[in-house]
Short mmCIF file of C-alpha atoms in Angstrom, two decimals:
data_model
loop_
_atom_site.label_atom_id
_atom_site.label_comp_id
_atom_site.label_asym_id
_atom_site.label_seq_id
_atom_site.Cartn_x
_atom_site.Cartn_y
_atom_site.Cartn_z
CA UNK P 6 -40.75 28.89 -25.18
CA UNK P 7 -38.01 26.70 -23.60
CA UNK P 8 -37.13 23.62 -26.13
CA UNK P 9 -37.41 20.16 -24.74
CA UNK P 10 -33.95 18.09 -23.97
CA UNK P 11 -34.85 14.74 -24.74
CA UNK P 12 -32.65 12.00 -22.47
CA UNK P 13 -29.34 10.34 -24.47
CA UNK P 14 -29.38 6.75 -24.77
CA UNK P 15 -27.43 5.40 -22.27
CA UNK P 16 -24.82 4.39 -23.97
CA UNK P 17 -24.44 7.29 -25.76
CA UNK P 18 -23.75 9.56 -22.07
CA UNK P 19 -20.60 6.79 -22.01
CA UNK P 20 -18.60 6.81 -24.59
CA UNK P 21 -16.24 4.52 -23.34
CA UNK P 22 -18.85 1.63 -22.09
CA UNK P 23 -20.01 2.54 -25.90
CA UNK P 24 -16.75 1.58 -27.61
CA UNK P 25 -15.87 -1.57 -25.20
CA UNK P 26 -19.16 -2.92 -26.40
CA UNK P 27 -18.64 -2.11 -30.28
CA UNK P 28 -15.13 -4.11 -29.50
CA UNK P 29 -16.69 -7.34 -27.69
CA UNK P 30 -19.38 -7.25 -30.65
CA UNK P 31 -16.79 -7.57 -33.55
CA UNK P 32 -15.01 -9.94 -30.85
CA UNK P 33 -18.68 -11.74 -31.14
CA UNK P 34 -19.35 -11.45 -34.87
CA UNK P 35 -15.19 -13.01 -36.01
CA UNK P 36 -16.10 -15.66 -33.67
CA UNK P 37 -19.26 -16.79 -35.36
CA UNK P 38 -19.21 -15.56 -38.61
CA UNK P 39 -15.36 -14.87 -39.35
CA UNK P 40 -15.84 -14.38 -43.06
CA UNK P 41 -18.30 -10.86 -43.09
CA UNK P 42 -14.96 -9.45 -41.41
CA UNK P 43 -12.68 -11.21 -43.77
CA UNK P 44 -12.46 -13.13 -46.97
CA UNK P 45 -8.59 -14.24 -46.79
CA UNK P 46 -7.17 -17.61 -46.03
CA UNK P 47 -5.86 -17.88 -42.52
CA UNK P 48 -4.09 -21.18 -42.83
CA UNK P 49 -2.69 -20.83 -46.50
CA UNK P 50 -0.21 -17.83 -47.22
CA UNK P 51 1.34 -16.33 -51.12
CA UNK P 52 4.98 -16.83 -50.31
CA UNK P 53 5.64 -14.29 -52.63
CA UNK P 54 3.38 -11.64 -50.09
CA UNK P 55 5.78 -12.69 -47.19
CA UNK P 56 6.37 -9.87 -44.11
CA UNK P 57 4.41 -7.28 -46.06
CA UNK P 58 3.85 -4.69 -43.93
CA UNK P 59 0.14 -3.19 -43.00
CA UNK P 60 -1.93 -2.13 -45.94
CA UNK P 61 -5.43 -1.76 -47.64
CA UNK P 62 -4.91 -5.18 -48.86
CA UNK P 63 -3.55 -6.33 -45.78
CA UNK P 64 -4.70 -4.80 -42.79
CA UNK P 65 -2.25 -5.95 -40.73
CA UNK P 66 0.54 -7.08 -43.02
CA UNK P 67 1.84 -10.37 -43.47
CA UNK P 68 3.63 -13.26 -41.59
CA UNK P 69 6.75 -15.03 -42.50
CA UNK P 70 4.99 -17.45 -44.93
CA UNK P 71 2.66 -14.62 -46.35
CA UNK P 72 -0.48 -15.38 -44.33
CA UNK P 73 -2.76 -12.63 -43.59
CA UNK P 74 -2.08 -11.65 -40.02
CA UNK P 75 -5.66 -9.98 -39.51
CA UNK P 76 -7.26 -13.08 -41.29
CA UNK P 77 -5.64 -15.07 -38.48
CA UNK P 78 -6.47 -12.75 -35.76
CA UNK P 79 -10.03 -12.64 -36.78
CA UNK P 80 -10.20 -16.26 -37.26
CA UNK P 81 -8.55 -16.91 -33.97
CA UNK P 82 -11.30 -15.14 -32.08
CA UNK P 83 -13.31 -18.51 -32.26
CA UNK P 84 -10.89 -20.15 -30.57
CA UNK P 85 -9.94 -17.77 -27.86
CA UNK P 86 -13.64 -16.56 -26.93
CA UNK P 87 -14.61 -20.79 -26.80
CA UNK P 88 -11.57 -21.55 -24.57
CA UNK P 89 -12.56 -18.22 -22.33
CA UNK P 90 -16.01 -19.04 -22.21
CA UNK P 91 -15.29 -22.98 -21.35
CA UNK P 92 -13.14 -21.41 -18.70
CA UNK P 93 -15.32 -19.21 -17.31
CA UNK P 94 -18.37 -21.95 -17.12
CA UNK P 95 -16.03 -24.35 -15.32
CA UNK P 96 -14.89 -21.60 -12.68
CA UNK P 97 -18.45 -20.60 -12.36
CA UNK P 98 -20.27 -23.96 -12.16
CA UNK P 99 -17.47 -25.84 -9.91
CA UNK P 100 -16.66 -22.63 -7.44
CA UNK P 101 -20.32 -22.23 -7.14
CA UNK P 102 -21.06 -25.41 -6.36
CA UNK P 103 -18.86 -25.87 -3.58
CA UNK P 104 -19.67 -22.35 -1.74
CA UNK P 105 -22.91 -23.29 -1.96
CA UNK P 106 -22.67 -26.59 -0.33
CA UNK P 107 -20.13 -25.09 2.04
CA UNK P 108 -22.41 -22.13 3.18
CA UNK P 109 -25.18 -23.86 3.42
CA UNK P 110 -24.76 -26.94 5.05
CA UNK P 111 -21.41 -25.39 7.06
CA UNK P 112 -19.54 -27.69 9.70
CA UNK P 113 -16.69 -30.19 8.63
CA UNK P 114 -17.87 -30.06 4.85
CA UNK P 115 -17.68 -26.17 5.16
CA UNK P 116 -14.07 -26.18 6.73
CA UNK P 117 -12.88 -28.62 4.04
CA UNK P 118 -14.04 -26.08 1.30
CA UNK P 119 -12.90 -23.46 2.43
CA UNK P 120 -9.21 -24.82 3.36
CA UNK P 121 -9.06 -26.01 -0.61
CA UNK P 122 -10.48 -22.59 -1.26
CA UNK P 123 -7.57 -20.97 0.67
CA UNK P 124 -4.86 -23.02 -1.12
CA UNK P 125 -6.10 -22.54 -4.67
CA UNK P 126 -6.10 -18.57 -3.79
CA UNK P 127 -2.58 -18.76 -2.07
CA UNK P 128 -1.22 -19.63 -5.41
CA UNK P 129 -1.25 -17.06 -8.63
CA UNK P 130 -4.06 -18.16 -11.32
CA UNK P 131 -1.15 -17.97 -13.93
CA UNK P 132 1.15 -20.35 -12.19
CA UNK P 133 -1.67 -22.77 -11.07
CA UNK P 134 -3.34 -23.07 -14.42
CA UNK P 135 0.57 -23.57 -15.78
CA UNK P 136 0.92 -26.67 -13.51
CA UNK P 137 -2.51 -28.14 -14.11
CA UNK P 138 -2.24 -27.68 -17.99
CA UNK P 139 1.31 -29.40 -17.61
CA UNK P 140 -0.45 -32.15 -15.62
CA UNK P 141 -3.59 -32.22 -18.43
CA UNK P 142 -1.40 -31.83 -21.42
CA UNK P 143 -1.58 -29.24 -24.67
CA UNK P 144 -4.84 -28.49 -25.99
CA UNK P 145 -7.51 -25.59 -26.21
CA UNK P 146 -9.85 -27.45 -23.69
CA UNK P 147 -7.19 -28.23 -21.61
CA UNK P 148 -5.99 -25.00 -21.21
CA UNK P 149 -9.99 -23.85 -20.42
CA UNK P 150 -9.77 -26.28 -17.78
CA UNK P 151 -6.70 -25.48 -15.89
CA UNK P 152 -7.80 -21.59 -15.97
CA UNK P 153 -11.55 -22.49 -14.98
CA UNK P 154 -10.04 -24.55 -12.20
CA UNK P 155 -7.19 -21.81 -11.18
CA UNK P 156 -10.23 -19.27 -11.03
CA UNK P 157 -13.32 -21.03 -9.09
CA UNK P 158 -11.71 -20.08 -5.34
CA UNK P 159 -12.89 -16.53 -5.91
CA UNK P 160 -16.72 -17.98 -7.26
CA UNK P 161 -16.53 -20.67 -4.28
CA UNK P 162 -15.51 -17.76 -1.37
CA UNK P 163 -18.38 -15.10 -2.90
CA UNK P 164 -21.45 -17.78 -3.18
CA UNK P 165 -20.31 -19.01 0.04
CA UNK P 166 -20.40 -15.35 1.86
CA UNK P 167 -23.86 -14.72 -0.22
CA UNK P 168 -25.57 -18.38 1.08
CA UNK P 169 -24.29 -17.28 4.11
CA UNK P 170 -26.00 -14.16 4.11
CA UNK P 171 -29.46 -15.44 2.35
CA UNK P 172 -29.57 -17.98 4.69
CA UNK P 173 -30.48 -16.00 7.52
CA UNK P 174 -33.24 -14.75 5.99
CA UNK P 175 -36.75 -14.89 7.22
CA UNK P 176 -37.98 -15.94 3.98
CA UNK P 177 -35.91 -18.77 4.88
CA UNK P 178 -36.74 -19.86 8.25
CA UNK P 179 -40.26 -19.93 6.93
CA UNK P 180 -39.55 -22.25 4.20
CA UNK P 181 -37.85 -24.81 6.25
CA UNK P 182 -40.72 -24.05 9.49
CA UNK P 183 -43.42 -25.42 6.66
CA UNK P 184 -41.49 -28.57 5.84
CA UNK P 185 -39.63 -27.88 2.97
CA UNK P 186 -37.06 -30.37 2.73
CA UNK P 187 -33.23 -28.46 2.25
CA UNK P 188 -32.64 -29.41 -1.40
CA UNK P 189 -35.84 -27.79 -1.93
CA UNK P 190 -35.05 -24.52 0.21
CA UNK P 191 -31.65 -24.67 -1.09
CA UNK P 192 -32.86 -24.11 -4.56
CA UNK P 193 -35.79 -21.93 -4.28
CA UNK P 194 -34.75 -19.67 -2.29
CA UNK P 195 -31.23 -19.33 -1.23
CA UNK P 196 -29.33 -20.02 -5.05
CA UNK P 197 -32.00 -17.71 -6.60
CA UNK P 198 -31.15 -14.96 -4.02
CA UNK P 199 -27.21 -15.64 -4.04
CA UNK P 200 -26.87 -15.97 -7.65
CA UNK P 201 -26.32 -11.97 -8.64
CA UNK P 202 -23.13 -10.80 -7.79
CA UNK P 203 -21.65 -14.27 -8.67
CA UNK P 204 -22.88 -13.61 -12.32
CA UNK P 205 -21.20 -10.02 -11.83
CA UNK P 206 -18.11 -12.18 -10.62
CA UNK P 207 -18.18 -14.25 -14.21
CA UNK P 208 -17.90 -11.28 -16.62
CA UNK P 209 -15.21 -9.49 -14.62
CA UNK P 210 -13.46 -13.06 -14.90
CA UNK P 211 -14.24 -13.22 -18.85
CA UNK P 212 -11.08 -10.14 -18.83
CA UNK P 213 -8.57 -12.53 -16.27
CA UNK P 214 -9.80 -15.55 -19.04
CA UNK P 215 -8.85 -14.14 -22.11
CA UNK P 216 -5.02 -13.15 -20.41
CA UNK P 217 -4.54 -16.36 -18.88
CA UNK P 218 -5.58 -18.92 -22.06
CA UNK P 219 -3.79 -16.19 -24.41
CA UNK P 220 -0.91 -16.11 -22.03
CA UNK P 221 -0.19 -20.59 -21.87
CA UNK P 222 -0.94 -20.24 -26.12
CA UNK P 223 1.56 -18.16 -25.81
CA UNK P 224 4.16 -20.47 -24.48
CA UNK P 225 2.62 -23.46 -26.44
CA UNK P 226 0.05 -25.26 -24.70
CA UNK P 227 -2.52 -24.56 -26.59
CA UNK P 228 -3.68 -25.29 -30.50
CA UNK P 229 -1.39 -27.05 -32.57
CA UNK P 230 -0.32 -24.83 -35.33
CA UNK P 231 -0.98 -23.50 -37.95
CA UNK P 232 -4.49 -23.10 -36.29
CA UNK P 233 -4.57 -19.71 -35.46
CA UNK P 234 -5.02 -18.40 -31.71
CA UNK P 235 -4.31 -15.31 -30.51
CA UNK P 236 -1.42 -15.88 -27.99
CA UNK P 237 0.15 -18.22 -30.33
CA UNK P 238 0.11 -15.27 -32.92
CA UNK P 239 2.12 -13.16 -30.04
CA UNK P 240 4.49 -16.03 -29.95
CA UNK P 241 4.69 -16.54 -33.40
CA UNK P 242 6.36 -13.31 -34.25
CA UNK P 243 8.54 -13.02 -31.49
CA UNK P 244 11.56 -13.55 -33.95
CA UNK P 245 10.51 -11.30 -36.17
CA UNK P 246 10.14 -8.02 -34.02
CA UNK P 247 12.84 -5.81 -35.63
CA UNK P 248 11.80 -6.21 -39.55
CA UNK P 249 8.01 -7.57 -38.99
CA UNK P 250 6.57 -5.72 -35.82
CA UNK P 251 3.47 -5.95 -36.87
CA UNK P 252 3.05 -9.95 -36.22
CA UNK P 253 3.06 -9.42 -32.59
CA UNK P 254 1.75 -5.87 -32.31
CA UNK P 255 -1.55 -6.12 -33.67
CA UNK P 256 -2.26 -9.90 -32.06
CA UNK P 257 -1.28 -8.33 -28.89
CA UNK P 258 -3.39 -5.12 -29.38
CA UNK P 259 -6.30 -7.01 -30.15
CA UNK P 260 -6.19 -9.24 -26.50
CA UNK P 261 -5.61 -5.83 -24.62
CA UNK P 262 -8.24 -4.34 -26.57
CA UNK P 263 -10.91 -7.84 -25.64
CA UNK P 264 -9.29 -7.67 -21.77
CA UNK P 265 -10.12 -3.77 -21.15
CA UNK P 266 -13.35 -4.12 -22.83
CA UNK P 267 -14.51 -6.70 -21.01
CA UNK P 268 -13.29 -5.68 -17.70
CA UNK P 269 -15.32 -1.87 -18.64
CA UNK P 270 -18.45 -3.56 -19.18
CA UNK P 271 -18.25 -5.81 -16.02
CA UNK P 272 -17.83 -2.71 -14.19
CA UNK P 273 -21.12 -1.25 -15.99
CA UNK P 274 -22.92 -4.40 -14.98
CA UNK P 275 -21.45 -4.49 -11.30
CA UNK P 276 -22.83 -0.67 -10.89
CA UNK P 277 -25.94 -1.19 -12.28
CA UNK P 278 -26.51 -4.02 -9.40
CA UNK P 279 -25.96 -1.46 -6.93
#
């Protein structure tokens, strides 16, 4: 009698889409509730605990003034995932917005867009969000803004190639052959149908996000310290690479770690679309 195989969970049969999503979940739970991961003080530090090295006691050793570098990194994940997520909306909600209007309504408003669209994208996100935060001034919302704004050409030229697509439609002719007035078609029935892969779009930018704000923290534009953020932690040990390695290495780990987890469970999402 032949034994039944019952089916693995999904993510079980990946073990890699399994561990990015155990990482973006203790990303999630530092964020909110930093102190189940944590009890130590991120902001105060025993000066007589200074550049400790990695231990039970400290899990990532010590900075120069005897701060707990994994209290730090787990209480900079509030800061980081806010200013990624801010960044993220604004790229979303502003590119979206103008491929919609562009696709849609097309002619001089669409050649406009898609012109500013074509000289946002000629430039490097990094080196447009560095100008824009330079033009804003320092600040964790600042620095959300100039990479939301650096990233919404890509958002603006997909929603405009989907409205273009969904507009065509029958579904669509129909609506606008029984009077439907085009604020009304453009929101029943051309957003709702253009909207997927745009969404798909948002959480393979969440990876880009989390390099770019780490990366201007990194060269000072962001919180003021001693507010902990995870580029600024990078930056922080920079001086103290040959007798305290483990100030930089384990900030730095734990952005890779956020970047290729999020960037393997976009890819999930974006194959499960299709």
């Amino acid at each position: 009698m032949s034994e039944t195989v019952l089916p693995q969970p999904f993510l079980v049969r990946r073990p890699g889409l399994l561990l990015s999503t155990l990482v973006l979940a203790a990303v999630l739970i530092a964020a909110f509730a930093p102190t189940l991961l944590t009890t130590q003080d991120p902001i105060t530090g025993v000066p007589a605990e200074r550049l400790q090295g990695p231990s039970l006691g400290h899990l990532f050793g010590t900075d120069e003034t005897g701060r707990d570098v994994f209290a730090r990194v787990v209480h900079g994940a509030g800061l980081s995932l806010r200013a990624t997520v801010l960044a993220v909306l604004v790229a979303f909600a502003a590119g979206s917005a103008l491929g919609l209007l562009a696709g849609f309504r097309g002619g001089w408003l669409d050649a406009v867009v898609m012109r500013i669209v074509d000289v946002l994208q000629a430039v490097p996100a990094i080196l447009l969000s560095l100008a824009l935060v330079t033009a804003l001034g320092f600040g964790t919302t600042n620095v959300a803004i100039a990479v939301g704004v650096a990233n919404l050409a890509a958002f603006a030229r997909l929603m405009r190639a989907e409205v273009l697509r969904v507009r065509s439609g029958v579904f669509v002719e129909a609506a606008r052959a029984s009077g439907v007035r085009w604020a009304g078609v453009l929101g029943r029935h051309v957003l709702p149908n253009a909207l997927g892969p745009v969404l798909v779009l948002a959480t393979v930018t969440v990876g880009t996000a989390v390099l770019e704000v780490s990366a201007l923290s990194f060269l000072g534009f962001g919180a003021s310290p001693p507010t902990p953020e995870w580029g600024a932690l990078v930056a922080g040990g920079r001086n103290f690479l040959a007798t305290a390695w483990w100030m930089t290495t384990f900030p730095g780990l734990t952005v890779a770690a956020v970047v290729l987890a999020a960037n393997r469970v976009s890819r999930a999402l974006d194959s499960e679309r299709s």
